[in-house]
Short mmCIF file of C-alpha atoms and ligand atoms in Angstrom, two decimals:
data_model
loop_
_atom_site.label_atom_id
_atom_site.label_comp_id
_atom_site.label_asym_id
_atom_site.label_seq_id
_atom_site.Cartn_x
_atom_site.Cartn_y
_atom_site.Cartn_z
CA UNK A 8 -22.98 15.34 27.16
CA UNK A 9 -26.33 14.99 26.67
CA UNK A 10 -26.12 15.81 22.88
CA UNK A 11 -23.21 13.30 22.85
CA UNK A 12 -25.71 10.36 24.18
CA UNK A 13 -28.39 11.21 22.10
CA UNK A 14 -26.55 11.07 19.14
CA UNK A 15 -25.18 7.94 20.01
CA UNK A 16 -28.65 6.70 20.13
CA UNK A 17 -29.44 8.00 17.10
CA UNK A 18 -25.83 6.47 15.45
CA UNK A 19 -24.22 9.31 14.89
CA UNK A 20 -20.87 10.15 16.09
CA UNK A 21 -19.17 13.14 17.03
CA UNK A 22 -18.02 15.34 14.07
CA UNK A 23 -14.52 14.34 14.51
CA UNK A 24 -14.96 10.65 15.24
CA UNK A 25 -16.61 10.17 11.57
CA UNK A 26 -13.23 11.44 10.72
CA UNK A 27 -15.23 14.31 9.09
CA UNK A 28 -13.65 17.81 9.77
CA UNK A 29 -15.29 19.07 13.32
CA UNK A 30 -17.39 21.86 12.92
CA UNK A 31 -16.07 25.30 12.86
CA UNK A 32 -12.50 24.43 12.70
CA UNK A 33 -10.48 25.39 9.42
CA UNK A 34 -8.57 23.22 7.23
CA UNK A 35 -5.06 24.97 7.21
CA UNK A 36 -4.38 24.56 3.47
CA UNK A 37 -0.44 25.95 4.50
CA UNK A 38 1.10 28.30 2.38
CA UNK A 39 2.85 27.97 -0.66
CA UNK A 40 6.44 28.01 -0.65
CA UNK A 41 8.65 27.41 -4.62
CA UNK A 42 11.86 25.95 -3.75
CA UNK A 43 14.98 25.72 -6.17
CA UNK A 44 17.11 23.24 -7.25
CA UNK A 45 20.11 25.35 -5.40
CA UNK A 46 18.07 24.58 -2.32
CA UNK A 47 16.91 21.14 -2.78
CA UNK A 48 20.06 19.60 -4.71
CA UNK A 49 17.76 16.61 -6.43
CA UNK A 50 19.51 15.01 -9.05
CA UNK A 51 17.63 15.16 -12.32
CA UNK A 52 19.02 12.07 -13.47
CA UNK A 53 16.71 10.26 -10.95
CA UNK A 54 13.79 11.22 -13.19
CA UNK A 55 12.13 8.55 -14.87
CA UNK A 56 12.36 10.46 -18.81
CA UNK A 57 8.86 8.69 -19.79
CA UNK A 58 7.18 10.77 -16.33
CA UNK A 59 9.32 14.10 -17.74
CA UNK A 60 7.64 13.57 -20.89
CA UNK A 61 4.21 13.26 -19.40
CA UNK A 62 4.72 16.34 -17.60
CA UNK A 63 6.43 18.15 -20.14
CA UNK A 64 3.17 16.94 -23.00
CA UNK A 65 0.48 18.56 -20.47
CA UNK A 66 2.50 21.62 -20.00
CA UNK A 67 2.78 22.00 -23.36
CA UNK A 68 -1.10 21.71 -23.70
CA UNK A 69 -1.23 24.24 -21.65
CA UNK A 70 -1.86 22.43 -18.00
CA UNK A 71 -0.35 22.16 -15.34
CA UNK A 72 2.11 19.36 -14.62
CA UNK A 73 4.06 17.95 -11.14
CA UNK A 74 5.92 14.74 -10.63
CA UNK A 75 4.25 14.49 -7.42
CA UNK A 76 4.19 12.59 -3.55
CA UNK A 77 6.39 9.78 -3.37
CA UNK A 78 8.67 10.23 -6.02
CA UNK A 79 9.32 13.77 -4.84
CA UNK A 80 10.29 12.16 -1.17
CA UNK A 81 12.02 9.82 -2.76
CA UNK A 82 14.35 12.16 -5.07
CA UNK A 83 14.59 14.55 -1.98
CA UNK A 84 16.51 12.05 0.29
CA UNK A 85 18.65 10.92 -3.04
CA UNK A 86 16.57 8.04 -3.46
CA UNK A 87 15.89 6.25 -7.27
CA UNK A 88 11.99 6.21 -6.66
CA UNK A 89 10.76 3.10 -8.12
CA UNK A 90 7.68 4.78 -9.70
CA UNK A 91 6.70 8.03 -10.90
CA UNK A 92 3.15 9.76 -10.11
CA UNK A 93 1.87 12.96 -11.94
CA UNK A 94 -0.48 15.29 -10.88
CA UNK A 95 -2.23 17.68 -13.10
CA UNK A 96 -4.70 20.25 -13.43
CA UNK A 97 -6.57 18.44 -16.61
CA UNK A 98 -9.40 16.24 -16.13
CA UNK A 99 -9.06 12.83 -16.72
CA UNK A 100 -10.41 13.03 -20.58
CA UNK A 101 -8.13 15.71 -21.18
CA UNK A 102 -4.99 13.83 -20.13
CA UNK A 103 -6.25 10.87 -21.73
CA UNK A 104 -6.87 13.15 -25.19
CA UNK A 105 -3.18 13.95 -25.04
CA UNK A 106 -0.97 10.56 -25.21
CA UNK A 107 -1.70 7.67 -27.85
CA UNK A 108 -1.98 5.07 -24.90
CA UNK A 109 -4.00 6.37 -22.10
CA UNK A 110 -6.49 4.97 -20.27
CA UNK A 111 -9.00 5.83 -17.80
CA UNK A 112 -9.70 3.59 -14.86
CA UNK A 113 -11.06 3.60 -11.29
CA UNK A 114 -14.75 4.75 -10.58
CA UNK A 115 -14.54 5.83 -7.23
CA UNK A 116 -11.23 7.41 -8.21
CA UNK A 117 -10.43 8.34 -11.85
CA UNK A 118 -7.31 8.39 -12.76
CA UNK A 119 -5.11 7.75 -15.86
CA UNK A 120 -2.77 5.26 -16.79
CA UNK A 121 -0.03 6.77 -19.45
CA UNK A 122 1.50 3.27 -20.70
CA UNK A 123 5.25 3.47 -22.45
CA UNK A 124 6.72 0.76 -23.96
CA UNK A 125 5.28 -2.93 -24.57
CA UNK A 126 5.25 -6.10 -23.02
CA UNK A 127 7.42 -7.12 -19.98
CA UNK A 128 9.44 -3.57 -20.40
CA UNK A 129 6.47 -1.61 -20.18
CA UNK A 130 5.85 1.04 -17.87
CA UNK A 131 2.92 3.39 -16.51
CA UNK A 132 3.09 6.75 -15.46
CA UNK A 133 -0.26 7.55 -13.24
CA UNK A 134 -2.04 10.90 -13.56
CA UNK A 135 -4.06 12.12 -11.08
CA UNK A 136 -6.15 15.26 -11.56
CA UNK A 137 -5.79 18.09 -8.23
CA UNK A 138 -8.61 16.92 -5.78
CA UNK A 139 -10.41 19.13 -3.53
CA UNK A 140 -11.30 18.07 0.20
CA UNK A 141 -15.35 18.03 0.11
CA UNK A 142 -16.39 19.09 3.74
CA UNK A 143 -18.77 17.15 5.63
CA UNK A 144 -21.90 19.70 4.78
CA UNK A 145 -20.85 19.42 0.70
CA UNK A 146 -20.64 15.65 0.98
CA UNK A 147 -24.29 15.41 2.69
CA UNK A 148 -26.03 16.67 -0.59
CA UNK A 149 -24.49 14.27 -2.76
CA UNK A 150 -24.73 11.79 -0.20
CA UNK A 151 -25.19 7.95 -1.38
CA UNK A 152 -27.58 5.68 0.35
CA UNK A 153 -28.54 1.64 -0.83
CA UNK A 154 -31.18 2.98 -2.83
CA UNK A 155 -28.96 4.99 -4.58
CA UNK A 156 -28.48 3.23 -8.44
CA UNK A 157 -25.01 2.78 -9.98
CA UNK A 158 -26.12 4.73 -12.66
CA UNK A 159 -26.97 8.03 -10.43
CA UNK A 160 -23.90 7.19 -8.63
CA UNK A 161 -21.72 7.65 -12.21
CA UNK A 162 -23.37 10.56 -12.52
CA UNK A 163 -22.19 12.12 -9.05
CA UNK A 164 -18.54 13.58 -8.57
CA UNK A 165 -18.76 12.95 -4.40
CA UNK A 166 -20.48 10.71 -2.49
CA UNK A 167 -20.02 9.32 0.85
CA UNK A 168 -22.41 6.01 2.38
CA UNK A 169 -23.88 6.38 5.38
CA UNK A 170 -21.02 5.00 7.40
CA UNK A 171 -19.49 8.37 5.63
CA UNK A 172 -16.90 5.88 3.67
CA UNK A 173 -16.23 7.45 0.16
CA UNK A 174 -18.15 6.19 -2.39
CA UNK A 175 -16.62 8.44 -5.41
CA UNK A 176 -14.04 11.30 -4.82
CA UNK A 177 -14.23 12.95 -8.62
CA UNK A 178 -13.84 16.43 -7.22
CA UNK A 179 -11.50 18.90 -9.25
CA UNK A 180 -9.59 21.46 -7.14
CA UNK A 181 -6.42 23.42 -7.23
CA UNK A 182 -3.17 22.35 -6.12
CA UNK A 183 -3.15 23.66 -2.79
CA UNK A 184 -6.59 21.41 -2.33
CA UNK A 185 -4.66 18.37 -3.33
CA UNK A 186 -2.06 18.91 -1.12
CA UNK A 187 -3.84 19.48 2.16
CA UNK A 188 -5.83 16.03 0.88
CA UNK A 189 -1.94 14.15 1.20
CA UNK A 190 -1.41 11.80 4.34
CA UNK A 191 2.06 12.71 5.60
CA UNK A 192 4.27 16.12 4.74
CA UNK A 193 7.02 14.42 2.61
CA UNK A 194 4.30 13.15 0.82
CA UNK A 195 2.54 15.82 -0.53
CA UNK A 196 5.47 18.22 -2.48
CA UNK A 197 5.31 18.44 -6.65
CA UNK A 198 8.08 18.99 -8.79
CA UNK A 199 8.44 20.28 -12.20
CA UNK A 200 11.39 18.79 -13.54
CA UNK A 201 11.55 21.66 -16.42
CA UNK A 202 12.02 24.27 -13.99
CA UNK A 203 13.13 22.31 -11.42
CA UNK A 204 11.31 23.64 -8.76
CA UNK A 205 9.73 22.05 -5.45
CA UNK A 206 6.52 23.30 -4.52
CA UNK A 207 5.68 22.71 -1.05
CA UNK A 208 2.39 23.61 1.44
CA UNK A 209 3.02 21.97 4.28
CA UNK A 210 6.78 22.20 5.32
CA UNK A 211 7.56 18.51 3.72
CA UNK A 212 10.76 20.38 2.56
CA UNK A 213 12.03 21.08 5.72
CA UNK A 214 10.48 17.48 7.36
CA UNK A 215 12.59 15.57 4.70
CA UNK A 216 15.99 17.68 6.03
CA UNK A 217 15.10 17.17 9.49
CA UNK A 218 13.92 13.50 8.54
CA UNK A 219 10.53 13.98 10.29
CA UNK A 220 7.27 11.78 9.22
CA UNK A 221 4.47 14.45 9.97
CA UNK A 222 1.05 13.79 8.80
CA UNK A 223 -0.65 16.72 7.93
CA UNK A 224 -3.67 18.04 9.89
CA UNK A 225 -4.77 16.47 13.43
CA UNK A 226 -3.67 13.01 13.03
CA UNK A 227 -5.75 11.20 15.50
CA UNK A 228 -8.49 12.45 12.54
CA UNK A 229 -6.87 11.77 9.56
CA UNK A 230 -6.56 8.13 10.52
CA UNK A 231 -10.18 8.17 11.38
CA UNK A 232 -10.76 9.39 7.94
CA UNK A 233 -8.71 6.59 6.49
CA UNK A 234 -7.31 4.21 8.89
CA UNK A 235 -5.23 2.70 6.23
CA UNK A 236 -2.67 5.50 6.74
CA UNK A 237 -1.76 4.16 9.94
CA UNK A 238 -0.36 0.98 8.04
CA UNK A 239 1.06 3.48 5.77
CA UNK A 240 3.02 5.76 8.80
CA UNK A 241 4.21 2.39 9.96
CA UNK A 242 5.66 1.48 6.31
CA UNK A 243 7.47 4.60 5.70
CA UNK A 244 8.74 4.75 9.49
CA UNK A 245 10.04 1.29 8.50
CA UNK A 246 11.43 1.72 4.71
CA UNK A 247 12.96 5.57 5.86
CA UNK A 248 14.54 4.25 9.11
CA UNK A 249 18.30 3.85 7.32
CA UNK A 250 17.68 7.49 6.53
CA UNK A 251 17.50 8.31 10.34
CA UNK A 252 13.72 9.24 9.58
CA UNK A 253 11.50 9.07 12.64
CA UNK A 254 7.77 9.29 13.35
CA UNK A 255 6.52 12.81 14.81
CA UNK A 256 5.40 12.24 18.33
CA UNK A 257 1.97 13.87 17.58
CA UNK A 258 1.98 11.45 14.61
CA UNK A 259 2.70 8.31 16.46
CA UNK A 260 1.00 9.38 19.32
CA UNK A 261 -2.70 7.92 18.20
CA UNK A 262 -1.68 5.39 16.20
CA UNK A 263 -2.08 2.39 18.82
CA UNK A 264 -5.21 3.75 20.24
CA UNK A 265 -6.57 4.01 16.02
CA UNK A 266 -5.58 0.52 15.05
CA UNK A 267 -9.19 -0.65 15.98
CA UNK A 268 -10.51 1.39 13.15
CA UNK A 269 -8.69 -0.68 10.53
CA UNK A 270 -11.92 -3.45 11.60
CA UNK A 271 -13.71 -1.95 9.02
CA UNK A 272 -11.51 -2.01 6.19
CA UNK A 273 -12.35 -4.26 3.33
CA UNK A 274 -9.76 -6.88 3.57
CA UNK A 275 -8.39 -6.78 -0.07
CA UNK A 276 -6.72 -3.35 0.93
CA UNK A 277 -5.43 -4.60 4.40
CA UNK A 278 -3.47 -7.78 2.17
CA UNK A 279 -2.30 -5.30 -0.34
CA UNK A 280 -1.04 -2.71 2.64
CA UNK A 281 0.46 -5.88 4.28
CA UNK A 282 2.63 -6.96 1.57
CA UNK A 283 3.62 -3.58 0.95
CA UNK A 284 4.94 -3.96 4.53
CA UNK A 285 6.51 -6.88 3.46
CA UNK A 286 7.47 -6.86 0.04
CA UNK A 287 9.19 -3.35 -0.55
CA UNK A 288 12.63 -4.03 0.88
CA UNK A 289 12.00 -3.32 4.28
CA UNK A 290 10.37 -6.24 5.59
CA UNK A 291 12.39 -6.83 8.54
CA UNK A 292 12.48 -3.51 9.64
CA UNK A 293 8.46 -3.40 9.52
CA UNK A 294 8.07 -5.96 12.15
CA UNK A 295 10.80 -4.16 14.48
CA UNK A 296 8.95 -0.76 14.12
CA UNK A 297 5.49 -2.64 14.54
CA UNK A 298 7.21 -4.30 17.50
CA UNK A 299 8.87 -1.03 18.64
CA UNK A 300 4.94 1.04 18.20
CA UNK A 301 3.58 -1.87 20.72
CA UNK A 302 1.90 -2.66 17.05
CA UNK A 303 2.80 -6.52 16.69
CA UNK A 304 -0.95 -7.81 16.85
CA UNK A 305 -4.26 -6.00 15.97
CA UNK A 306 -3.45 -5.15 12.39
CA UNK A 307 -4.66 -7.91 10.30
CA UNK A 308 -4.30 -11.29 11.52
CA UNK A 309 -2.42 -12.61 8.66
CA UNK A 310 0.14 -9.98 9.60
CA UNK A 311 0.22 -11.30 13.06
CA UNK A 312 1.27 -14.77 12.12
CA UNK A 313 4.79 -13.23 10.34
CA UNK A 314 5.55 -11.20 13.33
CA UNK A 315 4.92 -13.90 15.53
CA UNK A 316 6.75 -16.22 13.62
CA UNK A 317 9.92 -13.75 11.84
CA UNK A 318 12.29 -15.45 14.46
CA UNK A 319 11.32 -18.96 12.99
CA UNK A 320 14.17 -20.10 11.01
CA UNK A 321 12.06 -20.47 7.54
CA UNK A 322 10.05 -16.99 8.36
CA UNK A 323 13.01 -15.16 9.62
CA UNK A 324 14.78 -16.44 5.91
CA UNK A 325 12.48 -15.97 3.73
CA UNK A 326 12.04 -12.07 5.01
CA UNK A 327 16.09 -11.72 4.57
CA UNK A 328 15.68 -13.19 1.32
CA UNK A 329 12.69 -11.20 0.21
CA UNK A 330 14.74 -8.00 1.49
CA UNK A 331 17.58 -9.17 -0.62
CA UNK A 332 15.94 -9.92 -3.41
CA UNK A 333 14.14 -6.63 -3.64
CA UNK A 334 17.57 -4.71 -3.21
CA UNK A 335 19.13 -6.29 -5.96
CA UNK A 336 15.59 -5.33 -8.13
CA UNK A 337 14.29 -9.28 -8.77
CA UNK A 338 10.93 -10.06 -8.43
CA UNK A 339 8.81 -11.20 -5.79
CA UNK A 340 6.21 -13.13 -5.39
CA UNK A 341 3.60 -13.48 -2.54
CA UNK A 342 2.82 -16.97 -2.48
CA UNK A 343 6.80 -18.16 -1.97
CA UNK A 344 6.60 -16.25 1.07
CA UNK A 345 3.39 -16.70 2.44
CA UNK A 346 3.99 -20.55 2.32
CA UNK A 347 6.83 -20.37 3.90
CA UNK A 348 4.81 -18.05 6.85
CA UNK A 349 2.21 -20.99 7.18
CA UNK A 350 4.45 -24.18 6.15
CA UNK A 351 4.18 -24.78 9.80
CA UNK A 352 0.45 -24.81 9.73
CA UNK A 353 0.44 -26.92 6.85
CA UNK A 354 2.45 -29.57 8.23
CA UNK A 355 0.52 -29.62 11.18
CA UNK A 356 -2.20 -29.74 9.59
CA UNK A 357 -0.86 -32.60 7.62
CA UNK A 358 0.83 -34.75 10.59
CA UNK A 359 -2.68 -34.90 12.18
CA UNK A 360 -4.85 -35.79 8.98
CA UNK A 361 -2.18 -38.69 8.92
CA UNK A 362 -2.29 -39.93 12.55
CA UNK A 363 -6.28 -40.45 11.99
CA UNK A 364 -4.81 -42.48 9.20
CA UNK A 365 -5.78 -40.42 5.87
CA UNK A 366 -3.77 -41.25 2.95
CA UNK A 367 -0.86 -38.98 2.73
CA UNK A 368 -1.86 -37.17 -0.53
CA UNK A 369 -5.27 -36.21 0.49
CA UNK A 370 -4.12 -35.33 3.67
CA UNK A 371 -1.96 -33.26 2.23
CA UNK A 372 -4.77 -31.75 -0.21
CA UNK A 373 -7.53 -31.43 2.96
CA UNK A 374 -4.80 -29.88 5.65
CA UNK A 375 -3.75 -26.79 2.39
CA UNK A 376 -7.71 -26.14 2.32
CA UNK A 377 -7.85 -25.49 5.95
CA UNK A 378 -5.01 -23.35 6.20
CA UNK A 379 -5.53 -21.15 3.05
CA UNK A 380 -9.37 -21.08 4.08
CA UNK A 381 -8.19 -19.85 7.45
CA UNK A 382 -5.58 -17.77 7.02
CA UNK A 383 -5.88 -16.10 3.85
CA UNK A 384 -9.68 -14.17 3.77
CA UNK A 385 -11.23 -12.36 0.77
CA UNK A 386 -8.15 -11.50 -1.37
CA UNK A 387 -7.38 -9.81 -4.74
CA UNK A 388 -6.19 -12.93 -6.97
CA UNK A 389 -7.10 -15.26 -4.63
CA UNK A 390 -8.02 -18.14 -6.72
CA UNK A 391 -3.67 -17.89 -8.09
CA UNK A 392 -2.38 -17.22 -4.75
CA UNK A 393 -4.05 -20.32 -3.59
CA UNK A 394 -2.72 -22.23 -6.93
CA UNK A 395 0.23 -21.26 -6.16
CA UNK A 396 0.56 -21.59 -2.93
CA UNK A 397 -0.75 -25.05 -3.28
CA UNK A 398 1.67 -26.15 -5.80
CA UNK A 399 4.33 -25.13 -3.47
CA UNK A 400 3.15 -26.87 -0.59
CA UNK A 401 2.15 -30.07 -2.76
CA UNK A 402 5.54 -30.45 -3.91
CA UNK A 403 7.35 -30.32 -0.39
CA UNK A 404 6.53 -33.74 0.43
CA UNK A 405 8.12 -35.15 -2.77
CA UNK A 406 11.19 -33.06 -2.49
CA UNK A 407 11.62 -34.43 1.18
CA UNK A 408 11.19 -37.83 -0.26
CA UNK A 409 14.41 -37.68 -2.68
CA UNK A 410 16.64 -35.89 -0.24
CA UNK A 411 15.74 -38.74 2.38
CA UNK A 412 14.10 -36.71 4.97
CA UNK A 413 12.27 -37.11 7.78
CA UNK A 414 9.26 -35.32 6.68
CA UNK A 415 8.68 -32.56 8.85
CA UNK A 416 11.95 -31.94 9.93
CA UNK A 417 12.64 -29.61 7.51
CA UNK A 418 12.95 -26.57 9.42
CA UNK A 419 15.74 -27.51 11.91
CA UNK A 420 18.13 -29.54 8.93
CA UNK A 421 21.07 -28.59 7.13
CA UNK A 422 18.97 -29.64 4.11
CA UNK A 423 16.34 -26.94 4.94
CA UNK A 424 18.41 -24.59 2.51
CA UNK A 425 17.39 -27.29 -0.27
CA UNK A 426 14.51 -27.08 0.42
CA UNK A 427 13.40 -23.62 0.69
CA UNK A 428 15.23 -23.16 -2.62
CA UNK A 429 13.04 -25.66 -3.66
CA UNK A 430 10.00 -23.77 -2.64
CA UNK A 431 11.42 -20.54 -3.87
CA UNK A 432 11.86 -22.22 -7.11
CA UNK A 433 8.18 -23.59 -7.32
CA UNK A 434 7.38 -20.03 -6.85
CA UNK A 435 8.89 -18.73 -9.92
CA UNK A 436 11.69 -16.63 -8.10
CA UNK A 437 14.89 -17.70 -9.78
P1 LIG B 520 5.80 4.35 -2.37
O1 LIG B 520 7.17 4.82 -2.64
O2 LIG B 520 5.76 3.23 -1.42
O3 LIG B 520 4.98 4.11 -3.62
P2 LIG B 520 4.13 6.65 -2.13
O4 LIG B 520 4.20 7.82 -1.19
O5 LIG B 520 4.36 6.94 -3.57
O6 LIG B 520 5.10 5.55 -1.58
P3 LIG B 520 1.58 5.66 -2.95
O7 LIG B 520 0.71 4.65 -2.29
O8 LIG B 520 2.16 5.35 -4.28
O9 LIG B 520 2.72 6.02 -1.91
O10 LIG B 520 0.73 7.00 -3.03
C1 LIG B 520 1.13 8.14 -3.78
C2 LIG B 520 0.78 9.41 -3.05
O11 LIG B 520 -0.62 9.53 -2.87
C3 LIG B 520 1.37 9.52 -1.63
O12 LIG B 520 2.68 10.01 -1.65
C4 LIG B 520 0.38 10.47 -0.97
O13 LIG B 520 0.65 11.81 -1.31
C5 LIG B 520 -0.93 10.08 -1.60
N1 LIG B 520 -1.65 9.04 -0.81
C6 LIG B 520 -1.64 7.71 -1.01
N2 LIG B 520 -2.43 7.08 -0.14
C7 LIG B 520 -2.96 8.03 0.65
C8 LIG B 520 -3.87 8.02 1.74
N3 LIG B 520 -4.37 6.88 2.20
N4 LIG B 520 -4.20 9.21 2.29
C9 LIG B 520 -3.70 10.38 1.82
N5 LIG B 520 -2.84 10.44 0.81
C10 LIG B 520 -2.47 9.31 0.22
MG1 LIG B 521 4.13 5.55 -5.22
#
């Protein structure tokens, strides 16, 4: 008690609430288990040929090579996975040494993009090298501080700030390291497509047949360690609920009392996580397992505004059309539906800029700064989501104009197809 006060004092936390591994107790790296095609059944004509070929080049060389995490889940439940990951025993350099268009990126985590093809038809297969899980004592002596210099940061393979948020995680391990790393059991198998073989730690073989989401380890910790996996339970809860998949009660169990953690991530990665929510196929059956997890507010607050709003009539279509869209494999963009999420802001906005007797078209202009400056924070491609989101909005007022009308009744009209269309086809999504 005592220690625990003085500690607090001093800003530390308790072991386990830094999401570091508590003292004394064991990471249970499982045990390995090989399991054959006779076993699993996947179909091998789910495999993506340009991530066999990556797999079958590094074998060759003499590494080894796994199609690896959600592609494995994916093929495992009969699914086309819609990307292909490899993980490898080779370092970075040596992957990239191997294929005539390879490239290195990521500081904090290296990793190599295999590119196939050109132009729109192109496609990249991502190789990751096995990671090992640095313990809390390991991370201290490489530990980063402000005074630290990029430069001596390059040169270090792990380092954590003083928050303990990773800094770089360049650490080589062996397989069974990377798995234990993994968030959630069906997450973490690897499969060789030449052998056709499953290799599986943590009993993701026998989650996926029971259609169980298990994270591995204490969960309450793991989201400590990275609170962004409780977005990412709640998106595969959501995408694998036609499967009959459900959360593990240990699983779910801390998520509400964790969501306060996700405070302190960067923003960027909350709006990516979000649209993945929302942009994968599964968007309305995200906001009925946020609703059913008691999770409907407290993620991110742009989040908050589609749940609160999905039953509006423009929300609740633009979602089924997203979902649609995605199911038939057309593209999606962010903007088309984001508008239509704060349209009714907009408008607002709008009406009142008018009633103190602004011209219409600044009004217009001034009430789209407000609401993107309010709603949408510190983004990735900010400055084209908000071109695009403007152009949208800016042509709403017009389109009302020709189809006679009213102009904000948009919502509640038979012409409100129009005019979505409209804004879907401002957006680029024909
Ligand atoms: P999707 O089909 O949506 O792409 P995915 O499982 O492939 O799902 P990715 O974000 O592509 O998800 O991540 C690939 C793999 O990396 C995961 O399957 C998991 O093994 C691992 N991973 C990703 N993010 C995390 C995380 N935050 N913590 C632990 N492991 C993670
Ligand atoms: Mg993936």
């Amino acid at each position: 008690m005592i220690k625990k006060f003085i500690n607090k004092l001093l800003g530390k936390s308790d072991s386990a609430a830094d999401g570091k591994p508590a003292k004394g107790k064991k990471t249970n790296y499982g045990k390995r288990e090989d399991i054959g095609v006779a076993t699993h059944g996947i179909d091998n004509d789910l495999v993506d040929d340009r991530a066999r070929d990556v797999v079958h080049v590094l074998k060759r060389a003499g590494f080894q090579a796994y199609i690896v995490g959600g592609a494995v889940r994916d093929l495992l439940v009969g699914l086309r996975p819609k990307d292909f990951d490899v993980a490898t025993n080779a370092t970075p350099e040596q992957v990239k040494h191997l294929f005539r268009r390879a490239f290195i990126i990521g500081r904090r985590f290296r990793i190599v993009h295999v590119v196939y093809g050109r132009g729109r038809e192109h496609e990249v297969i991502e190789v990751t090298t096995f990671r090992a899980n640095l313990d809390n004592a390991a991370a201290e002596q490489v530990k980063g501080n402000e005074k630290t210099s990029k430069s001596e940061l390059a040169g270090m393979k792990h380092a954590v700030d003083s928050t303990g948020r990773v800094l770089r995680d360049n650490v080589w391990g062996t397989q069974q390291e990377d798995a234990v790393r993994r968030d959630f059991t069906i997450n973490a198998m690897y499969y060789d497509p030449e052998t056709q073989i499953v290799v599986d730690y943590h009993g993701g073989f026998k989650d996926a047949k029971n259609r169980v989401i298990r994270m591995i380890g204490d969960a309450a910790a793991r989201y400590r360690e990275d609170p962004v996996r409780i977005i990412r339970a709640v998106r595969f809860a959501a995408k694998l609920a036609p499967l009959g998949f459900k959360l593990d009660s240990k699983t779910a169990a801390p998520l509400l009392a964790s969501q306060k953690l996700l405070a302190d991530v960067p923003q960027s990665r909350l709006f990516d996580e979000m649209l993945k929510l929302l942009q994968t196929g599964h968007a309305q059956s995200s906001i009925d397992t946020l609703k059913a997890l008691g999770m409907a507010k407290g993620i991110y607050p742009l989040l908050d505004v589609v749940v609160e709003r999905a039953d509006q009539t423009l929300v609740r279509v633009a979602l089924e059309d997203t979902d649609r869209r995605v199911g038939e494999g057309k593209p999606v963009v962010a903007s088309f539906l984001l508008a239509c999420v704060l349209w009714a802001d907009v408008r607002d906005g709008w009406a009142a800029r008018l009633r103190q007797r602004q011209h219409s078209h600044p009004a217009l202009q001034d009430a789209i700064d407000d609401v993107f400056n309010a709603r949408i924070g510190d983004v990735s491609g900010r400055g084209k989501l908000a071109a695009d989101m403007r152009e949208i909005w800016m042509m709403q007022p017009r389109f009302e104009k020709r189809v006679g009308n009213t102009p904000f009744g948009m919502v509640d009209q038979p012409r409100f197809r129009a005019s979505f269309d409209f804004m879907r086809l401002r957006a680029g999504c024909r």
